[in-house]
Coordinates of C-alpha atoms and ligand atoms in Angstrom, one line a residue:
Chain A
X222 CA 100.4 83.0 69.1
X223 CA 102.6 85.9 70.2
X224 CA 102.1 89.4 70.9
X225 CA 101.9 91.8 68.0
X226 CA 103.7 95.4 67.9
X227 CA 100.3 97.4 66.5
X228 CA 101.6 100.9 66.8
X229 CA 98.5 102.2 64.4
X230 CA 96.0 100.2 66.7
X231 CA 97.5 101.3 70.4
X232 CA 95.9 104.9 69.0
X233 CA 92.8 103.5 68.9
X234 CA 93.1 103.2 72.8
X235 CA 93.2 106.6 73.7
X236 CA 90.5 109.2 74.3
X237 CA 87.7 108.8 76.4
X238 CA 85.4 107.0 74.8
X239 CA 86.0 103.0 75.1
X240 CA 88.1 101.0 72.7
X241 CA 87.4 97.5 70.9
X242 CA 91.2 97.6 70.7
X243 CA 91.8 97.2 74.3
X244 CA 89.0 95.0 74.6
X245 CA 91.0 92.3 72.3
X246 CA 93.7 92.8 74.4
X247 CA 92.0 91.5 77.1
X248 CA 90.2 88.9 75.0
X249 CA 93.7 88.3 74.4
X250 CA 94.6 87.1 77.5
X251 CA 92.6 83.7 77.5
X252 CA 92.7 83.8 73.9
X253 CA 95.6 84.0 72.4
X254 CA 94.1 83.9 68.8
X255 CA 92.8 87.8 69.5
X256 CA 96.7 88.6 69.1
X257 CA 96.6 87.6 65.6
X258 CA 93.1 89.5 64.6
X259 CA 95.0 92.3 66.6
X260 CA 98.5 91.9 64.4
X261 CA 96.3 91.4 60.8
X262 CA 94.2 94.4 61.2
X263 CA 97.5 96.4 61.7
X264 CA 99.1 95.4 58.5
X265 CA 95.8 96.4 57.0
X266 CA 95.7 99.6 58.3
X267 CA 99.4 99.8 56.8
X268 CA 98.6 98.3 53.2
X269 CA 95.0 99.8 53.3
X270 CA 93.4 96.4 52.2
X271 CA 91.5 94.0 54.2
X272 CA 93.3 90.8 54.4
X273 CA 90.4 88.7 55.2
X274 CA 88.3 86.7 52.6
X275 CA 84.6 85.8 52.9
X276 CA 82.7 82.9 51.5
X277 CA 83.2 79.3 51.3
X278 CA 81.6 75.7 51.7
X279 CA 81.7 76.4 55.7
X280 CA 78.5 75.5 57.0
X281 CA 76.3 73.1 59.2
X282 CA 74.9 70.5 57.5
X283 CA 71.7 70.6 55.6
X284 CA 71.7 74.9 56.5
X285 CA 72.2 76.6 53.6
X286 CA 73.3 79.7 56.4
X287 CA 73.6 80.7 59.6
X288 CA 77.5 80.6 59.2
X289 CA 79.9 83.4 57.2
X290 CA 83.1 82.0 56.0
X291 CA 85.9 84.1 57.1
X292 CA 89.5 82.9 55.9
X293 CA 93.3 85.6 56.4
X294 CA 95.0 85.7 53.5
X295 CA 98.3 86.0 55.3
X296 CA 97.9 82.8 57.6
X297 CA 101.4 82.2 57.5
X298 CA 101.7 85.0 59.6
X299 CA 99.0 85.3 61.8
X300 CA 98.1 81.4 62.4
X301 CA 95.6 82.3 65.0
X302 CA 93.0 83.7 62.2
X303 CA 93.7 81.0 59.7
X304 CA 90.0 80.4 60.1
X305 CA 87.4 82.7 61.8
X306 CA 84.2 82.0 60.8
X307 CA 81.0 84.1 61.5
X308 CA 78.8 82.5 63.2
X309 CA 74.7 83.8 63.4
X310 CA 72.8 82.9 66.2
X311 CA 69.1 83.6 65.7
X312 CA 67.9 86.5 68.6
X313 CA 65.0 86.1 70.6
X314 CA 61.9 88.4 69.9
X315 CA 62.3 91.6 71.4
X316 CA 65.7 90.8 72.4
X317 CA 65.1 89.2 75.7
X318 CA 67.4 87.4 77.0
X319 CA 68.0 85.3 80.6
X320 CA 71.2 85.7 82.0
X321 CA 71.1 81.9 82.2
X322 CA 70.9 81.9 78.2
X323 CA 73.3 84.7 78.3
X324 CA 76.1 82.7 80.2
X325 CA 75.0 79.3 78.8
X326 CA 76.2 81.1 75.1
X327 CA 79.1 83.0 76.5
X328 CA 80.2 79.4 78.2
X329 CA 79.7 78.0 74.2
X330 CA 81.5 80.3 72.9
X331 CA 84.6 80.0 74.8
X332 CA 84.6 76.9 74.3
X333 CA 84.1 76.6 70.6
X334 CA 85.1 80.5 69.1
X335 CA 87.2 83.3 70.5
X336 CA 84.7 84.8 72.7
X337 CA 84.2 87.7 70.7
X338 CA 80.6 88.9 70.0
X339 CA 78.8 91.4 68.3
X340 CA 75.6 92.6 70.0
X341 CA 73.6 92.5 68.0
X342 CA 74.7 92.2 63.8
X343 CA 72.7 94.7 61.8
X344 CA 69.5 92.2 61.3
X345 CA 69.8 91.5 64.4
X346 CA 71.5 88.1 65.1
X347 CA 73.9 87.7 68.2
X348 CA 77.4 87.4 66.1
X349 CA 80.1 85.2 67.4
X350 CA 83.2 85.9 65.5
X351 CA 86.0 83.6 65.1
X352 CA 86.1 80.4 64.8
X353 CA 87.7 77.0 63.2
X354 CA 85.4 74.8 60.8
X355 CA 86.2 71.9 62.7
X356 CA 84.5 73.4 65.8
X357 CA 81.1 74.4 63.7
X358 CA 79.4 71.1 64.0
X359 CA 80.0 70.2 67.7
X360 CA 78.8 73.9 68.2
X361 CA 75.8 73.5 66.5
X362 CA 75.2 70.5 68.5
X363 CA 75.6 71.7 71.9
X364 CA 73.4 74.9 70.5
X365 CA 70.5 73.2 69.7
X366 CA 70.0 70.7 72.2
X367 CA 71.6 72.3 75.1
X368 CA 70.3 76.0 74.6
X369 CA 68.0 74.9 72.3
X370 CA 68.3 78.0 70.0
X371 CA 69.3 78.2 66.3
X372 CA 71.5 79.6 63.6
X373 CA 70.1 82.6 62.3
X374 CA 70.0 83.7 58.2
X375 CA 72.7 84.6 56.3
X376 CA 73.3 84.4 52.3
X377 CA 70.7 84.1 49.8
X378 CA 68.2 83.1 52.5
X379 CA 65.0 84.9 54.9
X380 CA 67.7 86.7 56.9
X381 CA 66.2 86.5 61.0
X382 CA 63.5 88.1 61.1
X383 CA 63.5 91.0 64.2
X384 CA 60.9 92.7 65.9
X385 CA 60.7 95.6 68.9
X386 CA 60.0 94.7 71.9
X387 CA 56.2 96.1 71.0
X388 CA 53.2 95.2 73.5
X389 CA 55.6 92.9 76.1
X390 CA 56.3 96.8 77.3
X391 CA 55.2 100.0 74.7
X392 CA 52.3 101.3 74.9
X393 CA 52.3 102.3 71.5
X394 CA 52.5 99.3 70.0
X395 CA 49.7 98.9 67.0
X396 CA 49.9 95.3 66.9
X397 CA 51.9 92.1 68.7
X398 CA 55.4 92.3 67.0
X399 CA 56.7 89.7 68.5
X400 CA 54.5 87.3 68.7
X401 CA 54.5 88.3 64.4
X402 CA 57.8 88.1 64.5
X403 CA 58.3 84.3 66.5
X404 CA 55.2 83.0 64.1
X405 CA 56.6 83.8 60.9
X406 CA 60.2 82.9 62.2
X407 CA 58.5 79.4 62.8
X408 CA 56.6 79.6 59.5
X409 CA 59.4 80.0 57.3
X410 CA 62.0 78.1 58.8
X411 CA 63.3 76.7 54.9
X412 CA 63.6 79.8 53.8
X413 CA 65.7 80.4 56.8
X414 CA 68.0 78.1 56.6
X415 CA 68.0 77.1 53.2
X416 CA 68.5 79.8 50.1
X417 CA 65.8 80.6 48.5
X418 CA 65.6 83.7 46.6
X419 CA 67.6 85.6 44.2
X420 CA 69.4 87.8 47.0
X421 CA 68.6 88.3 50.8
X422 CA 65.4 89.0 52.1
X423 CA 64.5 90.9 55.5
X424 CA 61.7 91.0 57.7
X425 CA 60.6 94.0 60.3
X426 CA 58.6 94.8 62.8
X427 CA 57.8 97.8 64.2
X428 CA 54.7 98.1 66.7
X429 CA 54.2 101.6 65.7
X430 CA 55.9 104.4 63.4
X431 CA 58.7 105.5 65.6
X432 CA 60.3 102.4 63.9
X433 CA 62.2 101.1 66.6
X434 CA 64.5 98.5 64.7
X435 CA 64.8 101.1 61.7
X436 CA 62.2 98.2 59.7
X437 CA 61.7 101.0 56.5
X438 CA 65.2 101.7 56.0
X439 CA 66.5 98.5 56.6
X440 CA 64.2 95.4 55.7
X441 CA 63.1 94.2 52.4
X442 CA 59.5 93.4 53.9
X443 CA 58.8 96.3 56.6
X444 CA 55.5 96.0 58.5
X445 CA 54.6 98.8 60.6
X446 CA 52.1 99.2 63.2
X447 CA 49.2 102.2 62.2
X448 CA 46.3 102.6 63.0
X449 CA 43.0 103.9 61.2
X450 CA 40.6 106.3 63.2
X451 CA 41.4 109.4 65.1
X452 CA 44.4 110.1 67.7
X453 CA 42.4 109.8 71.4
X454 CA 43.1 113.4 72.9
X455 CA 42.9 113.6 76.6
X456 CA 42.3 117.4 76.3
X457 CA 42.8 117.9 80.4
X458 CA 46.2 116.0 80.0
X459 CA 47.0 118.7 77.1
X460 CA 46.3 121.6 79.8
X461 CA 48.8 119.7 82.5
X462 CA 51.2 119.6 79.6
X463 CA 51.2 123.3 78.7
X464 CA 51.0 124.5 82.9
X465 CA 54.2 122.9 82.8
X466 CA 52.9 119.6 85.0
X467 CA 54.1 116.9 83.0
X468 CA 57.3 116.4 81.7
X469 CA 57.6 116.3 77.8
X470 CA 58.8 114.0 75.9
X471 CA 58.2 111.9 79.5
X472 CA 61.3 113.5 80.9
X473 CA 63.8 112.3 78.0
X474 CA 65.6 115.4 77.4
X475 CA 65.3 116.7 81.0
X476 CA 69.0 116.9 81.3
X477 CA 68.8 120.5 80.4
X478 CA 66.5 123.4 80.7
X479 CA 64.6 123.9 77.5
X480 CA 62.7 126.7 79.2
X481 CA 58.8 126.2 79.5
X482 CA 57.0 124.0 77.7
X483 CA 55.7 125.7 74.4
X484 CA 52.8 123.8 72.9
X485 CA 52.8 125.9 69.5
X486 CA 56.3 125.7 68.9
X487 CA 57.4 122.4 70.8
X488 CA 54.6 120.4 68.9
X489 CA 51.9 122.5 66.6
X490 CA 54.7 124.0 64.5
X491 CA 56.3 120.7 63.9
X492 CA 53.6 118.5 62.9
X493 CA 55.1 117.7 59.4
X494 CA 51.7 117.9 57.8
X495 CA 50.5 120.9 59.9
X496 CA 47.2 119.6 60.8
X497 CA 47.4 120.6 64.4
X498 CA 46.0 123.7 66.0
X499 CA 44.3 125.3 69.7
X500 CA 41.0 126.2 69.8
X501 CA 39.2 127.4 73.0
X502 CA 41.9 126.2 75.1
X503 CA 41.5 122.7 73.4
X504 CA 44.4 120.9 71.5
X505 CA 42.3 119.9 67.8
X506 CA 43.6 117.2 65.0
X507 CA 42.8 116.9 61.2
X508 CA 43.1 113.1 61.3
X509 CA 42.8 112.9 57.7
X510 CA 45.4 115.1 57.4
X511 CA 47.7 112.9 59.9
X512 CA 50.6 110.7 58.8
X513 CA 50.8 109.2 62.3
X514 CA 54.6 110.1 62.1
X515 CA 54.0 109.7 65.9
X516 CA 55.8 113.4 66.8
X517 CA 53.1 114.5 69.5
X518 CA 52.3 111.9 70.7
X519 CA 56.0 111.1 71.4
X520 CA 56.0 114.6 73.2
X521 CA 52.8 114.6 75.1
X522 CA 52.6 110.6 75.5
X523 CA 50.5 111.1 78.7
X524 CA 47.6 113.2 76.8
X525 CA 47.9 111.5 73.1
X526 CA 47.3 107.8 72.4
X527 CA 47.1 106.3 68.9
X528 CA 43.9 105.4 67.7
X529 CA 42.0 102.6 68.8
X530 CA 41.4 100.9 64.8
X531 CA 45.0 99.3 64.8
X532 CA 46.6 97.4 62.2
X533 CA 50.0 98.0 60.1
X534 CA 51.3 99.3 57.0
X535 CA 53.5 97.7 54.3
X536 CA 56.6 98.9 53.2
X537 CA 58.4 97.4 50.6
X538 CA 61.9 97.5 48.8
X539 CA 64.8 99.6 51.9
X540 CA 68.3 98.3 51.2
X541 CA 71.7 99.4 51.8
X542 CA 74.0 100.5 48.9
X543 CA 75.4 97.8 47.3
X544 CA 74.8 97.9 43.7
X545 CA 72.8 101.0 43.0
X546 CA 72.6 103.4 46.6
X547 CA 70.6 103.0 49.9
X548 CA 66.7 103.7 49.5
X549 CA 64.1 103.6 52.1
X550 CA 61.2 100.9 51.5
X551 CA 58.1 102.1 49.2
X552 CA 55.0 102.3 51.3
X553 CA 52.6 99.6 49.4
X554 CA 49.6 98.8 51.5
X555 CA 48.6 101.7 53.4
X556 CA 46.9 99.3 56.4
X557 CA 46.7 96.2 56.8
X558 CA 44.9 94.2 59.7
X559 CA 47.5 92.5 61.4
X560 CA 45.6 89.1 63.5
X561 CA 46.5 86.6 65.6
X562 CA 43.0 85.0 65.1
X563 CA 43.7 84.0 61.6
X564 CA 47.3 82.9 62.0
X565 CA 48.5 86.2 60.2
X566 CA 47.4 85.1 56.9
X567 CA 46.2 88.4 55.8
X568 CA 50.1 89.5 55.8
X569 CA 51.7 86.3 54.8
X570 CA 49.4 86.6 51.4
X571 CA 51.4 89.6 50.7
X572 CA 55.0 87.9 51.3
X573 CA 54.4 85.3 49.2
X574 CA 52.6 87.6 46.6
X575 CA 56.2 89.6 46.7
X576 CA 58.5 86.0 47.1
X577 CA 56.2 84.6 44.0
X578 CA 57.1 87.5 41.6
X579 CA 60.8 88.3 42.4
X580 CA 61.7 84.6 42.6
X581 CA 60.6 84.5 38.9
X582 CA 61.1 87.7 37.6
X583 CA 64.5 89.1 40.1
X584 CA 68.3 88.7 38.8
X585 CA 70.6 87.1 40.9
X586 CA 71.7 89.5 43.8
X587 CA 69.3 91.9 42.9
X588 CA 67.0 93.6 46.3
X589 CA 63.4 93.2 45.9
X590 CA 64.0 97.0 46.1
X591 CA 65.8 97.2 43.5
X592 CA 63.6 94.8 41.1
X593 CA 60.3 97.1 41.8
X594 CA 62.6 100.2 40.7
X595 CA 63.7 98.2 37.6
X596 CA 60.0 97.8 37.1
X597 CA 58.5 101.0 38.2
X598 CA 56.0 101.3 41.0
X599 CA 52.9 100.9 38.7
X600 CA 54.1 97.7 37.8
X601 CA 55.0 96.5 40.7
X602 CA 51.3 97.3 42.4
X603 CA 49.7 95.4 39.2
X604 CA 52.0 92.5 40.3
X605 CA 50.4 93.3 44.2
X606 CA 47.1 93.4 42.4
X607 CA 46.8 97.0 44.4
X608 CA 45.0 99.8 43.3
X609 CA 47.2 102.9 43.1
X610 CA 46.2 105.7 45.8
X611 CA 47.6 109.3 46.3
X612 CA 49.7 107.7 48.7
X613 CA 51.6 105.7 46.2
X614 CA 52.8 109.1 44.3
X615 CA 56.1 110.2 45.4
X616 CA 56.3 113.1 43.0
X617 CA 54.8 114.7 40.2
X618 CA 55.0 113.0 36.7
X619 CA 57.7 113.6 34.9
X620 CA 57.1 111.4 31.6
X621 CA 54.5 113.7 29.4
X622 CA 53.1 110.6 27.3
X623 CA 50.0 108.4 28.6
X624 CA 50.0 104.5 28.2
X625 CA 46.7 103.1 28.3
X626 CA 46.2 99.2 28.4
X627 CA 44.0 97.7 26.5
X628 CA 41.6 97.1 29.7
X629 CA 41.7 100.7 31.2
X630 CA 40.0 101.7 27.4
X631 CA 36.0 101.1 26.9
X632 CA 35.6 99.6 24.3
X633 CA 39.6 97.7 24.4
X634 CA 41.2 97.4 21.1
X635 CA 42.9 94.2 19.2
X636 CA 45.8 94.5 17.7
X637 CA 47.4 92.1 14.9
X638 CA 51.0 93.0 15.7
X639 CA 52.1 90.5 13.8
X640 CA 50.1 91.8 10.6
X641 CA 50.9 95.4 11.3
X642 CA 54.9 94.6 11.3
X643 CA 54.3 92.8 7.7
X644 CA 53.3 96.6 6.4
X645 CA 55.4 98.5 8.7
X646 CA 59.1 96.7 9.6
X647 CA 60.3 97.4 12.6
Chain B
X136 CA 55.3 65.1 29.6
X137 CA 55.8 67.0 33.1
X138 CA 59.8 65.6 34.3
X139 CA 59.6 63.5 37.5
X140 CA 61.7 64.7 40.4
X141 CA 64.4 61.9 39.5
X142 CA 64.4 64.0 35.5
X143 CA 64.8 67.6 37.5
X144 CA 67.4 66.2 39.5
X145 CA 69.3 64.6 36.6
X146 CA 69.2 67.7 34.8
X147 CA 70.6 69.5 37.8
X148 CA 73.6 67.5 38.3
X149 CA 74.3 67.8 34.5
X150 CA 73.5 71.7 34.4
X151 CA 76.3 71.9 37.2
X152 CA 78.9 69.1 35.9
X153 CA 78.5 71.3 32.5
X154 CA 78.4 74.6 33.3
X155 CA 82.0 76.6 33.2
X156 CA 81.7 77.9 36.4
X157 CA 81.5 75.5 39.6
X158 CA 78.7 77.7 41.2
X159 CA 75.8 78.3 40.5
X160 CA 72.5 80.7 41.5
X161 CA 69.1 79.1 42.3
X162 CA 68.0 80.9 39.3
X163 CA 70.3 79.1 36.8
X164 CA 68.7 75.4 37.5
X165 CA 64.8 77.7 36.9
X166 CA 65.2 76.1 33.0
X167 CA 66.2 72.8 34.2
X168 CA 62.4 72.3 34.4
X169 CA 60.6 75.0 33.0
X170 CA 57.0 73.9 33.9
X171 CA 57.9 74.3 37.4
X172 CA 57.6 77.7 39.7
X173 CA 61.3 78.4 41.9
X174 CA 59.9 77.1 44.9
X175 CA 59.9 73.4 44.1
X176 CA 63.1 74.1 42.1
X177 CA 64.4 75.7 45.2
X178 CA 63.3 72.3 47.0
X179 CA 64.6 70.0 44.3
X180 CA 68.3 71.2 44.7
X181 CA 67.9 71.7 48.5
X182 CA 67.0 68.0 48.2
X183 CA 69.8 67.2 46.2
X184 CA 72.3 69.1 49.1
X185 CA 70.6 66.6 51.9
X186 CA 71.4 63.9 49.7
X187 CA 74.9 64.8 49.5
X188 CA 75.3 65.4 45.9
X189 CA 75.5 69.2 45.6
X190 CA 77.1 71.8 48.0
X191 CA 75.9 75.1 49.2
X192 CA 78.7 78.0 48.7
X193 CA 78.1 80.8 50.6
X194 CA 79.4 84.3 49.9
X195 CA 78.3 85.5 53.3
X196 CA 75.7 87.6 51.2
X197 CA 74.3 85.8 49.1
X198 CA 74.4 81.4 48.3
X199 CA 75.1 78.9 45.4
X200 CA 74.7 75.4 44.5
X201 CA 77.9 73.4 43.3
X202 CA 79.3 70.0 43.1
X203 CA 80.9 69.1 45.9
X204 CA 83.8 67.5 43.0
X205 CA 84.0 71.3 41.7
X206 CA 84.7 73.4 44.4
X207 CA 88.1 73.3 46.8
X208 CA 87.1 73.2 50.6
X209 CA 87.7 76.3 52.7
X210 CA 88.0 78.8 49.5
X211 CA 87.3 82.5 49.9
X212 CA 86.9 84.8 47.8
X213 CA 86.0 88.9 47.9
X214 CA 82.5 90.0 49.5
X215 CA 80.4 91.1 51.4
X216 CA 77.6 89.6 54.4
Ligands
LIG917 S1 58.5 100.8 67.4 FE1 56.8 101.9 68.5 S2 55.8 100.1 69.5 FE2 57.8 99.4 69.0 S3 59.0 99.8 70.8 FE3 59.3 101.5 69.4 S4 57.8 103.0 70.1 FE4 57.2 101.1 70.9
LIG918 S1 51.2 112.2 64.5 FE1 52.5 113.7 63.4 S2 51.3 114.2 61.6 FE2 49.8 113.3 63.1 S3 49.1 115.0 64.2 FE3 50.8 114.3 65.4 S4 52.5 115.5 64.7 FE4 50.9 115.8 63.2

């Protein structure tokens, strides 16, 4: 495989900032097959078309994913790409790695791929990119018994379910995400590896609401650490805080001079729900007014804790636009306990609950998201068997008429529909 | 009478010799057995892909069933992961 003149790419080189461009080259160098990704993504900045195609039989056997078929459509040209498959490799909680593990799948990957990787894919698998379908078995092989890790989720399937690093190192952390997230990876390994559902399906887990790996905006099944009672206030921490003693924000955006600390505007003035106020030198919270959007206590972490009552919420339905646009996930249960004790089941009843109804009632390569919209929210929390709150309201109503079912109306009614349509057609 | 496994498979393997396209969804093979829920028709035809006599075919984003006689090897098409 020969060198490539990529005129349109060698731009991509300069500036400061650092280039994937010149990190092919260099890929390049031990493997020559980088040329011919190099000389194929040229003639597609010319002709403004990808020239790869996706899909195929490609696979490991008896997975149903893990592995993205990845074909050129000008392999007479560029040889080197004829093949170069996508393979997912399933990320440990948290994202910890050894650099033993870390070598041991760089050492694979030369050997089997081209050595190029993608840390980490959007849900979070390592990505190896490029490789030959003859190699896909042996790699498998030398994955699982030498490194003993596994393919991750791709397709129709439970894509790998990811987690922040939660408790193992923030403080913040409502509830054990990882320890969540390696159960329920164990839990559901069919629906892992084999497809299962009418589109993709993707599981979160934040510890708390900063929402580390983005869970509401970009899983199917977002579960959120929360918790119930009252912020804890260590009111002589606040006072350190405003003499200017601590660093806000822990000394994040200590870069630059801010100017001194300002309590009212720096925090009170941008609690979204403006529950927040001094009295008598003493920093006060309406809890019930809280959202726990975690803004103060992100501020003034060394005099605001989250509450001791912890748990999670459930949010349902985020996606990115494919058929209709993006949407963040729909909070559905407000808090949920969220315990080891009882193997999780409190929170696996609701997965199911979801997988139950939107394996019968979704269309193929339709989001959960998208089914509860086709449905409408009320529907969808009948199908939850969940009482509607204020929460659940995004907006006021819009549709002036009222429907009543027959159960919400003392007394109920019957109806012969079939009789009434004999007097009245339809 | 409730099919046997052996009646759900049958069905399977004729829904996808028959049907005009090679692939298929999960959901397609749902009336193949209408008594049962889409998990054990999800675990019938990921049965029948151990045994050899059905293919997954994987978009990247989302996965079908197919005949391993009905579809070319190493055929891409337009997608996304
Ligand atoms: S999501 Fe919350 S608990 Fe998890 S790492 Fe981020 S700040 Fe910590
Ligand atoms: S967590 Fe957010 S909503 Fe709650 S008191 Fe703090 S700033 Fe206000």
């Amino acid at each position: 495989m020969a060198k490539h003149d990529t005129p349109l790419l060698d731009e991509l080189e300069k500036g400061p900032w650092p280039s994937f461009v010149t990190d092919m080259k260099r890929q390049a160098e031990t493997h020559p097959e980088c040329w011919d990704i190099l000389g194929q993504l040229e003639l597609s900045y010319k002709d403004k078309i990808t020239h790869w195609k996706h899909g195929g039989i490609v696979g490991v056997f008896g997975y149903g994913g893990g592995i993205v078929g990845r074909y050129s459509d000008v392999p007479h040209r560029f040889p080197g790409v004829e093949h170069f498959h996508t393979v997912r490799i399933a990320q440990p909680s948290g994202l910890y790695y050894s650099t033993k593990n870390l070598r041991g799948l760089m050492d694979l990957w030369d050997k089997y791929g081209s050595g190029m990787t993608n840390m980490h894919g959007s849900t979070g698998d390592m990505i190896f990119l490029g490789t030959r379908t003859e190699n896909l078995e042996p790699l498998f092989w030398d994955l699982t018994h030498n490194l003993e890790q596994d393919l991750g989720g791709s397709g129709s399937n439970l894509r790998t379910p990811s987690c922040c690093l939660g408790e193992s190192r923030c403080e913040w952390a409502c509830y054990d995400t990882q320890d969540v997230c390696h159960h329920l990876t164990m839990h559901y390994q069919d629906e892992i590896h084999r497809p299962a559902f009418p589109y993709k399906f993707k599981f979160k887990f934040s510890g708390c609401p900063n929402d580390c790996v983005a869970s509401i905006a970009r899983s199917d099944f977002a579960l959120i650490g929360t918790w119930k009672d009252d912020i804890r206030i260590n009111q002589a921490a606040v006072k350190e805080y405003i003499a200017g003693n601590y660093p806000s924000n822990a000394g994040a955006h200590a870069g630059r001079d801010w100017g001194k600390f300002d309590i009212k505007k720096e925090v009170i003035d941008l609690c979204p729900t403006g529950c927040m106020w001094m009295e008598g030198g003493e920093l006060k919270i309406d809890n019930a007014e809280c959202t726990r959007c975690m803004h103060c206590i992100n501020v003034m972490p060394r005099a605001l804790k989250p509450g001791k009552e912890k748990g999670a919420t459930i949010c349902i339905g985020a996606k990115a636009p494919i058929l209709d646009g993006a949407q963040f996930a729909t909070m559905v249960i407000p808090f949920i306990e969220v315990s080891k004790e009882n193997e999780y089941e409190n929170v696996i009843d609701v997965i199911e609950q979801v997988w139950d109804w939107w394996m019968e009632v979704g269309k193929n390569r339709e989001r959960v998201g998208e089914t509860m919209q086709r449905i409408g929210l009320p529907n969808f929390l009948r199908v939850m068997e969940i009482e509607a709150t204020p929460q659940h309201v995004r907006e006021p109503r819009s549709n002036p008429y009222v429907f009543w079912r027959e159960e919400e109306v003392e007394g109920g009614w019957e109806r012969d529909v079939v009789a009434f349509r004999k007097k009245h057609a339809a | 009478m409730a099919m046997s496994v052996e009646e759900v498979e049958a069905a399977m393997i004729e829904k996808a010799t028959k049907s005009p396209k090679a692939q298929l969804y999960i959901k397609d093979f749902y009336e193949c057995d209408s008594e049962r829920g889409p998990r054990d028709i999800k675990n019938i035809a990921n049965g029948l892909v151990k045994k050899g006599q059905m293919m997954f075919w994987s978009s990247g984003s989302t996965t079908m069933y197919a005949l391993p006689s009905r579809i070319k090897n190493e055929e891409g098409a337009e997608g996304v992961n």
